[in-house]
Short mmCIF file of C-alpha atoms in Angstrom, two decimals:
data_model
loop_
_atom_site.label_atom_id
_atom_site.label_comp_id
_atom_site.label_asym_id
_atom_site.label_seq_id
_atom_site.Cartn_x
_atom_site.Cartn_y
_atom_site.Cartn_z
CA ALA A 1487 15.60 15.40 -10.40
CA ILE A 1488 13.38 11.97 -9.45
CA ALA A 1489 16.87 10.16 -8.36
CA ASP A 1490 18.15 13.45 -6.38
CA TYR A 1491 14.83 13.37 -4.46
CA LEU A 1492 15.41 9.93 -4.00
CA PHE A 1493 18.61 10.61 -2.36
CA ARG A 1494 17.59 12.42 0.63
CA ASP A 1495 16.05 9.51 2.37
CA LEU A 1496 18.88 6.39 1.46
CA PRO A 1497 22.79 6.60 3.00
CA TYR A 1498 24.14 6.38 -1.12
CA ARG A 1499 23.44 8.51 -4.10
CA LEU A 1500 21.14 7.48 -7.43
CA SER A 1501 22.01 8.57 -11.00
CA SER A 1502 19.55 8.41 -13.49
CA GLU A 1503 20.44 5.37 -14.77
CA ASP A 1504 18.87 3.35 -11.77
CA VAL A 1505 15.25 5.29 -12.29
CA TYR A 1506 11.94 4.73 -15.09
CA ILE A 1507 9.96 6.39 -15.22
CA THR A 1508 6.38 4.47 -15.73
CA GLN A 1509 2.67 5.18 -15.93
CA GLY A 1510 1.73 5.25 -12.73
CA CYS A 1511 2.69 2.65 -9.44
CA ARG A 1512 0.33 0.51 -11.20
CA SER A 1513 2.05 0.85 -14.40
CA ALA A 1514 5.36 0.23 -12.61
CA ILE A 1515 4.20 -2.61 -10.78
CA GLU A 1516 3.70 -4.34 -14.67
CA VAL A 1517 7.09 -3.96 -15.42
CA ALA A 1518 8.82 -5.38 -12.52
CA LEU A 1519 6.58 -8.38 -12.35
CA THR A 1520 6.75 -8.68 -16.60
CA CYS A 1521 10.67 -8.54 -16.31
CA LEU A 1522 10.95 -10.49 -13.11
CA SER A 1523 9.22 -13.31 -14.39
CA ARG A 1524 10.34 -16.62 -16.07
CA PRO A 1525 8.56 -20.14 -16.22
CA GLY A 1526 7.87 -22.13 -12.92
CA ALA A 1527 8.46 -18.94 -11.45
CA ASN A 1528 7.31 -17.20 -8.34
CA ILE A 1529 5.91 -14.11 -6.14
CA LEU A 1530 5.21 -13.68 -2.35
CA LEU A 1531 2.85 -11.49 -2.01
CA PRO A 1532 0.95 -9.90 2.02
CA ARG A 1533 -2.49 -11.09 2.24
CA PRO A 1534 -4.15 -8.16 3.01
CA GLY A 1535 -2.73 -6.54 0.06
CA PHE A 1536 -3.00 -4.18 -3.46
CA PRO A 1537 -4.99 -6.42 -5.66
CA ARG A 1538 -3.17 -5.84 -8.67
CA TYR A 1539 -0.42 -7.71 -8.03
CA GLU A 1540 -2.50 -10.72 -7.93
CA TYR A 1541 -4.06 -9.50 -11.55
CA TYR A 1542 -0.15 -8.64 -12.92
CA ALA A 1543 1.19 -11.85 -11.69
CA SER A 1544 -1.32 -13.99 -13.18
CA PHE A 1545 -0.67 -12.12 -16.72
CA CYS A 1546 2.74 -12.75 -16.50
CA HIS A 1547 2.21 -16.72 -15.03
CA LEU A 1548 3.71 -16.31 -11.89
CA GLU A 1549 2.16 -18.94 -9.05
CA THR A 1550 1.70 -16.16 -6.84
CA ARG A 1551 1.79 -17.77 -2.51
CA TYR A 1552 0.42 -15.98 0.27
CA TYR A 1553 2.34 -15.06 3.39
CA ASP A 1554 -0.28 -13.27 5.89
CA LEU A 1555 0.39 -9.69 7.92
CA LEU A 1556 -0.16 -10.26 11.29
CA PRO A 1557 -3.03 -7.71 13.19
CA GLU A 1558 -1.31 -8.36 16.24
CA LYS A 1559 1.65 -7.24 15.73
CA SER A 1560 -0.01 -4.16 13.26
CA TRP A 1561 0.32 -5.70 10.68
CA GLU A 1562 3.55 -6.89 10.63
CA VAL A 1563 5.25 -9.59 7.88
CA ASP A 1564 4.83 -13.28 9.05
CA LEU A 1565 8.21 -13.88 8.48
CA GLU A 1566 8.65 -17.16 9.53
CA ALA A 1567 5.61 -17.26 6.83
CA VAL A 1568 7.95 -16.33 4.14
CA GLU A 1569 10.89 -18.64 4.85
CA ALA A 1570 8.54 -21.28 5.03
CA LEU A 1571 6.49 -19.73 1.13
CA ALA A 1572 10.40 -19.00 -0.63
CA ASP A 1573 12.46 -22.06 -2.57
CA ASP A 1574 14.74 -21.33 -5.08
CA ASN A 1575 11.54 -20.37 -7.86
CA THR A 1576 10.63 -17.60 -5.28
CA VAL A 1577 12.08 -14.52 -8.21
CA ALA A 1578 10.32 -11.61 -5.36
CA LEU A 1579 9.31 -10.94 -2.17
CA VAL A 1580 6.70 -7.67 -1.98
CA ILE A 1581 6.47 -5.20 0.89
CA ILE A 1582 3.91 -2.87 1.08
CA ASN A 1583 4.87 0.11 3.74
CA PRO A 1584 3.11 2.49 4.95
CA GLY A 1585 0.57 -0.47 4.26
CA ASN A 1586 -2.69 -0.62 1.71
CA PRO A 1587 -5.16 -0.76 2.76
CA CYS A 1588 -3.78 -1.59 7.19
CA SER A 1589 -2.93 2.16 6.56
CA ASN A 1590 0.27 0.74 8.84
CA VAL A 1591 3.92 1.76 9.25
CA PHE A 1592 6.80 -0.71 10.00
CA THR A 1593 9.18 0.23 12.98
CA TYR A 1594 12.68 0.84 11.99
CA GLN A 1595 13.58 -2.65 13.60
CA HIS A 1596 10.80 -4.60 11.29
CA PRO A 1597 11.92 -3.85 7.90
CA GLN A 1598 14.80 -4.70 9.18
CA ASN A 1599 14.50 -7.74 10.02
CA VAL A 1600 12.68 -8.64 6.46
CA ALA A 1601 15.84 -7.17 4.90
CA LYS A 1602 17.65 -10.33 6.97
CA THR A 1603 15.33 -12.15 5.94
CA ALA A 1604 15.31 -11.59 1.76
CA LYS A 1605 18.87 -11.43 2.12
CA LYS A 1606 19.46 -15.28 3.72
CA LEU A 1607 16.51 -17.00 0.79
CA THR A 1608 18.56 -15.07 -1.71
CA VAL A 1609 15.12 -13.48 -2.66
CA PRO A 1610 15.04 -9.03 -3.68
CA ALA A 1611 12.72 -7.24 -2.11
CA ILE A 1612 9.43 -4.83 -4.18
CA ALA A 1613 9.10 -2.26 -2.02
CA ASP A 1614 5.96 -0.69 -2.77
CA GLU A 1615 5.73 2.98 -0.56
CA VAL A 1616 3.87 4.93 -3.12
CA TYR A 1617 2.40 6.41 0.25
CA GLY A 1618 6.08 7.59 1.57
CA HIS A 1619 5.55 10.41 3.30
CA LEU A 1620 1.96 10.22 4.04
CA ALA A 1621 2.69 9.04 7.45
CA PHE A 1622 0.99 10.94 10.33
CA GLY A 1623 1.39 8.39 13.50
CA ASN A 1624 4.57 7.35 15.60
CA ASN A 1625 6.60 5.17 12.99
CA PRO A 1626 8.39 7.43 10.69
CA PHE A 1627 8.67 5.85 6.83
CA LEU A 1628 11.70 4.25 6.01
CA PRO A 1629 12.18 3.13 2.69
CA MET A 1630 12.99 0.00 2.01
CA GLY A 1631 15.86 0.93 -0.07
CA VAL A 1632 17.95 2.00 2.93
CA PHE A 1633 18.79 -1.74 2.85
CA GLY A 1634 19.65 -1.91 -0.66
CA SER A 1635 23.10 -2.61 0.13
CA ALA A 1636 22.64 -5.95 1.39
CA LEU A 1637 20.09 -6.43 -1.61
CA PRO A 1638 18.36 -6.28 -4.54
CA VAL A 1639 15.44 -3.61 -3.76
CA ILE A 1640 12.99 -2.39 -6.42
CA THR A 1641 11.10 0.55 -5.28
CA LEU A 1642 8.05 1.30 -6.64
CA ARG A 1643 6.14 4.75 -6.01
CA SER A 1644 4.37 7.68 -7.90
CA ILE A 1645 3.47 11.16 -7.49
CA SER A 1646 0.32 10.46 -7.13
CA LYS A 1647 0.00 9.75 -3.25
CA ARG A 1648 1.76 12.58 -1.68
CA TRP A 1649 1.83 15.48 -3.82
CA THR A 1650 -1.98 14.25 -4.41
CA VAL A 1651 -2.64 14.58 -8.14
CA PRO A 1652 -3.44 10.65 -8.79
CA GLY A 1653 -4.80 11.47 -12.22
CA TRP A 1654 -1.75 13.12 -13.18
CA ARG A 1655 -0.33 9.55 -14.38
CA LEU A 1656 3.49 9.18 -13.48
CA GLY A 1657 5.49 6.81 -11.19
CA TRP A 1658 8.99 5.61 -10.96
CA LEU A 1659 10.88 2.38 -10.79
CA VAL A 1660 13.73 2.52 -8.29
CA THR A 1661 16.61 -0.56 -8.98
CA THR A 1662 18.80 -0.21 -6.16
CA ASP A 1663 21.53 -3.83 -6.88
CA PHE A 1664 24.63 -3.57 -5.63
CA THR A 1665 24.50 -7.32 -5.90
CA GLY A 1666 24.14 -7.42 -9.86
CA SER A 1667 21.46 -10.30 -9.40
CA LEU A 1668 18.74 -7.39 -11.06
CA ILE A 1669 21.24 -6.93 -14.51
CA GLN A 1670 19.13 -8.67 -16.83
CA SER A 1671 16.02 -7.58 -15.42
CA ARG A 1672 17.38 -3.75 -15.26
CA ASP A 1673 18.54 -4.70 -19.36
CA THR A 1674 14.13 -6.03 -20.16
CA PHE A 1675 12.86 -2.41 -18.50
CA SER A 1676 14.42 -0.99 -20.71
CA ASN A 1677 13.44 -2.91 -23.87
CA VAL A 1678 10.14 -2.46 -21.99
CA VAL A 1679 7.31 0.46 -23.70
CA LEU A 1680 6.41 3.01 -21.19
CA ILE A 1681 3.72 4.81 -21.66
CA CYS A 1682 4.22 8.37 -20.06
CA ASN A 1683 2.35 11.58 -18.91
CA LEU A 1684 4.13 13.04 -21.85
CA LEU A 1685 2.84 16.74 -20.39
CA LEU A 1686 4.55 16.34 -17.20
CA MET A 1687 8.53 15.52 -18.91
CA TYR A 1688 8.49 18.10 -20.50
CA GLU A 1689 9.53 22.24 -19.92
CA GLY A 1690 11.22 20.90 -16.95
CA ALA A 1691 7.86 19.64 -15.19
CA ILE A 1692 8.70 16.79 -12.58
CA PRO A 1693 11.80 18.79 -11.19
CA ASN A 1694 9.70 21.73 -10.51
CA ILE A 1695 7.43 19.42 -9.09
CA ILE A 1696 9.70 18.03 -6.72
CA GLU A 1697 11.75 20.54 -6.29
CA LYS A 1698 9.64 23.34 -5.04
CA THR A 1699 6.19 22.27 -3.51
CA PRO A 1700 6.77 23.91 -0.12
CA GLU A 1701 6.32 21.66 2.78
CA GLU A 1702 3.87 23.73 3.98
CA PHE A 1703 2.16 21.78 1.64
CA PHE A 1704 3.21 18.30 2.69
CA SER A 1705 2.06 19.71 5.99
CA ARG A 1706 -1.57 20.60 5.58
CA ILE A 1707 -2.44 16.88 4.23
CA ILE A 1708 -0.58 15.32 7.35
CA ASP A 1709 -2.66 17.24 9.56
CA THR A 1710 -5.94 16.75 7.39
CA LEU A 1711 -4.91 12.89 6.59
CA LYS A 1712 -4.92 12.66 10.80
CA ARG A 1713 -7.35 14.35 12.19
CA ALA A 1714 -10.35 12.57 9.41
CA SER A 1715 -8.06 8.43 10.69
CA GLU A 1716 -8.58 10.35 14.29
CA ILE A 1717 -12.65 11.13 13.47
CA CYS A 1718 -13.35 7.73 11.35
CA TYR A 1719 -11.14 5.46 14.28
CA GLY A 1720 -12.73 6.95 17.04
CA ARG A 1721 -16.29 6.53 15.70
CA ILE A 1722 -15.73 3.03 14.37
CA LYS A 1723 -15.30 2.39 17.99
CA GLU A 1724 -18.08 3.09 18.88
CA ILE A 1725 -20.28 0.60 16.89
CA PRO A 1726 -19.89 -3.18 18.79
CA CYS A 1727 -19.82 -5.25 15.69
CA LEU A 1728 -17.03 -3.33 14.15
CA SER A 1729 -13.58 -3.11 15.11
CA CYS A 1730 -9.75 -1.81 14.15
CA PRO A 1731 -7.16 -3.19 16.63
CA VAL A 1732 -4.94 -0.83 14.82
CA LYS A 1733 -5.17 2.72 14.77
CA PRO A 1734 -4.43 4.10 11.20
CA GLU A 1735 -0.77 5.41 10.97
CA SER A 1736 -0.80 6.94 7.38
CA SER A 1737 -2.76 6.59 4.15
CA PHE A 1738 -6.39 7.02 3.29
CA PHE A 1739 -7.47 4.30 4.54
CA MET A 1740 -8.67 1.96 7.60
CA ILE A 1741 -9.23 -1.90 7.62
CA VAL A 1742 -12.28 -2.73 10.28
CA LYS A 1743 -12.40 -6.05 11.31
CA LEU A 1744 -16.66 -7.46 11.29
CA ASN A 1745 -18.46 -9.72 14.31
CA LEU A 1746 -20.94 -10.86 12.21
CA SER A 1747 -22.19 -12.42 15.26
CA LEU A 1748 -23.85 -9.29 16.52
CA LEU A 1749 -25.71 -8.75 12.81
CA GLU A 1750 -28.60 -9.89 11.58
CA ASP A 1751 -29.28 -11.22 7.75
CA ILE A 1752 -25.82 -10.43 7.45
CA ALA A 1753 -23.61 -13.00 5.43
CA ASP A 1754 -20.23 -11.81 5.39
CA ASP A 1755 -18.05 -9.06 4.20
CA THR A 1756 -19.42 -8.58 1.04
CA ASP A 1757 -22.94 -9.01 1.48
CA PHE A 1758 -22.36 -6.33 4.46
CA CYS A 1759 -20.55 -3.49 1.74
CA LEU A 1760 -23.75 -4.49 -0.76
CA LYS A 1761 -26.62 -3.75 1.61
CA LEU A 1762 -25.10 -0.76 2.88
CA ALA A 1763 -24.54 0.64 -0.31
CA LYS A 1764 -27.79 0.25 -1.16
CA GLU A 1765 -29.48 0.85 2.31
CA GLU A 1766 -27.21 3.91 2.93
CA SER A 1767 -25.77 5.32 -0.30
CA VAL A 1768 -22.55 4.20 1.57
CA ILE A 1769 -19.52 2.59 -0.74
CA THR A 1770 -17.57 0.76 1.20
CA LEU A 1771 -14.55 -2.42 0.34
CA PRO A 1772 -15.18 -6.01 0.95
CA ALA A 1773 -11.89 -7.28 2.15
CA LEU A 1774 -12.20 -10.82 0.62
CA THR A 1775 -10.85 -8.56 -2.62
CA MET A 1776 -7.92 -8.37 -0.83
CA GLY A 1777 -7.44 -11.52 0.28
CA LEU A 1778 -8.78 -11.10 3.99
CA LYS A 1779 -12.03 -12.53 4.85
CA ASN A 1780 -15.48 -10.12 6.50
CA TRP A 1781 -13.29 -7.15 7.77
CA ILE A 1782 -13.88 -3.96 5.53
CA ARG A 1783 -12.05 -1.18 3.89
CA ILE A 1784 -12.97 2.17 4.84
CA THR A 1785 -11.63 5.72 3.13
CA PHE A 1786 -11.17 8.51 5.77
CA GLY A 1787 -9.76 10.15 2.57
CA THR A 1788 -12.33 12.84 1.92
CA GLU A 1789 -14.00 15.84 3.52
CA ILE A 1790 -14.59 15.48 6.97
CA PRO A 1791 -18.37 16.98 6.96
CA PHE A 1792 -19.10 13.71 4.32
CA LEU A 1793 -16.61 11.63 6.09
CA GLU A 1794 -19.22 12.76 9.72
CA ASP A 1795 -22.32 11.82 7.84
CA GLY A 1796 -20.95 7.83 6.15
CA LEU A 1797 -20.34 7.19 9.35
CA GLU A 1798 -23.61 8.08 11.25
CA ARG A 1799 -24.82 5.75 7.96
CA ILE A 1800 -22.71 2.82 9.08
CA LYS A 1801 -23.09 3.13 12.82
CA ALA A 1802 -27.10 3.23 12.29
CA PHE A 1803 -26.96 0.76 9.56
CA CYS A 1804 -25.45 -1.31 12.35
CA VAL A 1805 -28.00 -0.58 14.46
CA ARG A 1806 -30.27 -1.57 12.31
CA HIS A 1807 -28.54 -5.24 11.57
CA ALA A 1808 -28.08 -6.00 15.43
CA LYS A 1809 -28.84 -9.23 16.62
CA VAL A 1810 -32.30 -8.82 19.55
CA GLN A 1811 -30.23 -8.69 22.81
CA LEU A 1812 -32.88 -11.33 25.26
CA ALA A 1813 -32.85 -10.26 28.46
#
């Protein structure tokens, strides 16, 4: 059922043997990195990015090398940095699209350029697409697997985001490998113990969820997220010490830059988030945890009244901590 579902977006058909069921997308990350690891190997990770990759890479004794995402180019991959970082011991290039935490969606041309670079370097791509089909901006979501005939692609997804059921913990890892370079890793995938949500495996639950969920369900979610993102983006623009270089196009998050020169008694992003939580009971995430200093991540994946209240509290906090402007 999952192979047939993914075939809708790809120029070739997948078989059930290409799909490995996991306990959510985090489990898929762990399995992929475990099976690709070997002594002396390294992996290329985006900055900012999802911290779990760094954790699992450390567990697997993989060296982590970071390439930057460029805010001035809608968080595109710095391809020159990728080429400079890769070597004969590089086992994978991680691509997160739609972006987390940047909420961007790559244009068609950019994933194509990423694929060309990875092919040139003979490096497989790990395509984290957990927010696939939660795009509501101008750029439609394009799976990295579309370029699977040019390079090996390992795609990671789950049902948690698109179907809004994060607690059900069911994801999948899909291999596309026309070159045959992942054969050994594919064999290893099969030998890893995968603890899945067995309740969803019985009585055809997953085929029913995938095949029978009405499109109106997805449209309603997209419309809600788009409206919330526009409210969040608009309110952030009203706060002088905060800026968002790219309007959110996907997911539930936006990443916001702090202008500390306009704030009093705020040392960095961590200090900002701690004081905001203490003074206003609003929880944001310091982007330092994702490799970017003096940015914060805000979620707009909540009910509109709560979102508006939270944004008002953030504004009040920033006004209270603003430096006094001398005449």
